[in-house]
Short mmCIF file of C-alpha atoms in Angstrom, two decimals:
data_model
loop_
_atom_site.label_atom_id
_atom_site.label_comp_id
_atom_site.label_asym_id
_atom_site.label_seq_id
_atom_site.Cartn_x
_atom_site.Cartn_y
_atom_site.Cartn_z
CA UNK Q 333 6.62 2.86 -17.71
CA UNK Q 334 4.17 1.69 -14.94
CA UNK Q 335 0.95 3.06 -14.30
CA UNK Q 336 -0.50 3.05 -10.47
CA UNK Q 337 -4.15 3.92 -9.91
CA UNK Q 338 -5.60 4.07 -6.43
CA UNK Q 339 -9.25 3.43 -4.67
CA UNK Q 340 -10.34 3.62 -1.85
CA UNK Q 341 -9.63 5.99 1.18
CA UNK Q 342 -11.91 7.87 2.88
CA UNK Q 343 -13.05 8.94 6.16
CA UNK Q 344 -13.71 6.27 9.03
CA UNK Q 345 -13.94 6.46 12.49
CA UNK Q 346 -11.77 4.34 15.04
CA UNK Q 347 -11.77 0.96 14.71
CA UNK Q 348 -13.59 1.15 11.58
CA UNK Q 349 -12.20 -0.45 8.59
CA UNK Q 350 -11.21 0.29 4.85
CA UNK Q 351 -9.55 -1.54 2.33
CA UNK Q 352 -7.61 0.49 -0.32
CA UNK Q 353 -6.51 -0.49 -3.96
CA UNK Q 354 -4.09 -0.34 -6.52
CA UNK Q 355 -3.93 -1.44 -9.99
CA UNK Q 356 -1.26 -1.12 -12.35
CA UNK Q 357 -0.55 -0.79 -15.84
CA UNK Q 358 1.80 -0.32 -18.50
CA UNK Q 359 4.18 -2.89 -17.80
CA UNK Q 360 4.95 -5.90 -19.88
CA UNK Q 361 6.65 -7.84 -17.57
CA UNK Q 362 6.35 -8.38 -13.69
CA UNK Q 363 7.90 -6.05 -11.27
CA UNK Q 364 9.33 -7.67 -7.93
CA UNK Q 365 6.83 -6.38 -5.44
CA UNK Q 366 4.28 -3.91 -4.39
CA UNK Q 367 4.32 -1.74 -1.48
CA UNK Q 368 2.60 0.89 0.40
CA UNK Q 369 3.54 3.82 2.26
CA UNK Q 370 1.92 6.73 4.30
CA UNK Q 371 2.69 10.20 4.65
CA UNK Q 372 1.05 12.51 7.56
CA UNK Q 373 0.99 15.80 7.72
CA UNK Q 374 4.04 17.34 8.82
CA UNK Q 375 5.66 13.67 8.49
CA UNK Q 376 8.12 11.93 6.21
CA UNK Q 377 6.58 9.43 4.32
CA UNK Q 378 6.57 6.24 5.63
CA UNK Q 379 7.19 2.34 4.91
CA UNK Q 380 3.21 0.21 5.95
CA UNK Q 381 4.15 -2.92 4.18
CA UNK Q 382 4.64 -5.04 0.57
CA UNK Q 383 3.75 -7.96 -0.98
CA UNK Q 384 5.73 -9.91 -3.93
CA UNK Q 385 4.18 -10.81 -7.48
CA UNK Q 386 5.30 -14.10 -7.08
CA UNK Q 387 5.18 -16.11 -3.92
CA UNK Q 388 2.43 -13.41 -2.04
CA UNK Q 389 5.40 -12.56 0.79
CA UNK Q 390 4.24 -9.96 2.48
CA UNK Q 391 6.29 -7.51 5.33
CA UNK Q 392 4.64 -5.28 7.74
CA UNK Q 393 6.05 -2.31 9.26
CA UNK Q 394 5.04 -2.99 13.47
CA UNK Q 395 2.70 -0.41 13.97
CA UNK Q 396 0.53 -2.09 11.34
CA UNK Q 397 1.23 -6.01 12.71
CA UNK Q 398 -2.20 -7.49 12.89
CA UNK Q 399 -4.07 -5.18 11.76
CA UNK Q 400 -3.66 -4.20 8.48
CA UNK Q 401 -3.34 -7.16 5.24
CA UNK Q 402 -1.94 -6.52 2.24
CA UNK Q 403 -2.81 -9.44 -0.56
CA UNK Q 404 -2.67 -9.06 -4.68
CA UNK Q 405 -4.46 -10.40 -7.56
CA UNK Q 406 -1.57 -11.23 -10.45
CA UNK Q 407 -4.34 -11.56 -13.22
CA UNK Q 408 -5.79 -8.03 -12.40
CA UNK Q 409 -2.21 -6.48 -11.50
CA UNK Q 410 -4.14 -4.97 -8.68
CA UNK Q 411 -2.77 -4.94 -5.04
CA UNK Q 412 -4.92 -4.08 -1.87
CA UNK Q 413 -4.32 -2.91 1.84
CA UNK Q 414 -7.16 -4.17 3.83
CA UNK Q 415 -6.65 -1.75 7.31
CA UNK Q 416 -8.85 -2.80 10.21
CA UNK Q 417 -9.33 -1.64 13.57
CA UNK Q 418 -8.01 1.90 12.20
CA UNK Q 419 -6.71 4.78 14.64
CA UNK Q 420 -6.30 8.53 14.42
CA UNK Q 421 -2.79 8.10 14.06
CA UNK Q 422 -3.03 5.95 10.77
CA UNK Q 423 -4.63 8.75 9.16
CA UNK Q 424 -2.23 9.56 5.87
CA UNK Q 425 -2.16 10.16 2.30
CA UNK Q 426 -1.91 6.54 1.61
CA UNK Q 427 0.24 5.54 -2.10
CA UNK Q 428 1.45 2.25 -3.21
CA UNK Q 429 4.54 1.74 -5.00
CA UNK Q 430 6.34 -0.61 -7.75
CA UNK Q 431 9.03 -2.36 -6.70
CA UNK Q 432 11.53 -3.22 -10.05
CA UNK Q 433 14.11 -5.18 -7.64
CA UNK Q 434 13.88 -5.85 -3.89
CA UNK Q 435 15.45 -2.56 -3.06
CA UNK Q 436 14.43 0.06 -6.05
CA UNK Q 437 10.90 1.48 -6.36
CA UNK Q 438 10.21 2.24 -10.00
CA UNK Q 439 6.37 4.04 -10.07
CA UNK Q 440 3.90 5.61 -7.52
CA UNK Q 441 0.47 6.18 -7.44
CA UNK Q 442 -0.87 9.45 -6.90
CA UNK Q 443 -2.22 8.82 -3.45
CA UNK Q 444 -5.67 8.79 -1.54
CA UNK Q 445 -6.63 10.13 1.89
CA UNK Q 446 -7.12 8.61 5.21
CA UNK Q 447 -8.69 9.78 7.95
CA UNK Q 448 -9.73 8.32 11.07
CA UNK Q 449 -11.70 10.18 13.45
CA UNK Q 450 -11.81 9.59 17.30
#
């Protein structure tokens, strides 16, 4: 069983910046990838990106492109979404997610707020 612990969200107005994080625990071996996703209010929760353990291959969704980062440390089994030049509509519960294969999602963190004011 993984553990997922996030940090990091907050309130920030446009085009500020924030850089969320997620460490994980719990797991003797290395899963496949991490991800994050965003859910707004009223929304379905959404694909933002993911990075792989090994390698550092990362995939954006396009609203993101350029302006979010995601990047990992393997010896802290921490991931982190660096989001700059944020807008009102990125504001979300942000969560990251455990990838066990390319396609299956095995854990989630419990989430942390975004807002971005205009």
């Amino acid at each position: 069983q993984v553990q997922l612990v996030e940090s990091g969200g907050g309130l920030v107005q446009a085009g500020g910046s924030l850089r969320l994080s997620c460490a994980a625990s719990g797991r003797t071996f290395r899963s496949y990838a991490m991800g994050w996703f965003r859910q707004a209010p009223g929304k379905e929760r959404e694909f933002v990106g993911r990075i792989s353990w090994i390698g550092g291959d990362t995939y954006y969704t396009d609203s993101v492109k350029g302006r979010f980062t995601i990047s990992r440390d393997v010896a802290k089994n921490t991931a982190y979404l660096q989001m700059n030049n944020l807008k009102p509509e990125d504001t979300a519960v942000y969560y990251c997610a455990t990838y066990r294969t390319s396609s299956t999602i095995d854990g989630w963190g419990q989430g942390t707020q975004v807002t971005v004011s205009s």
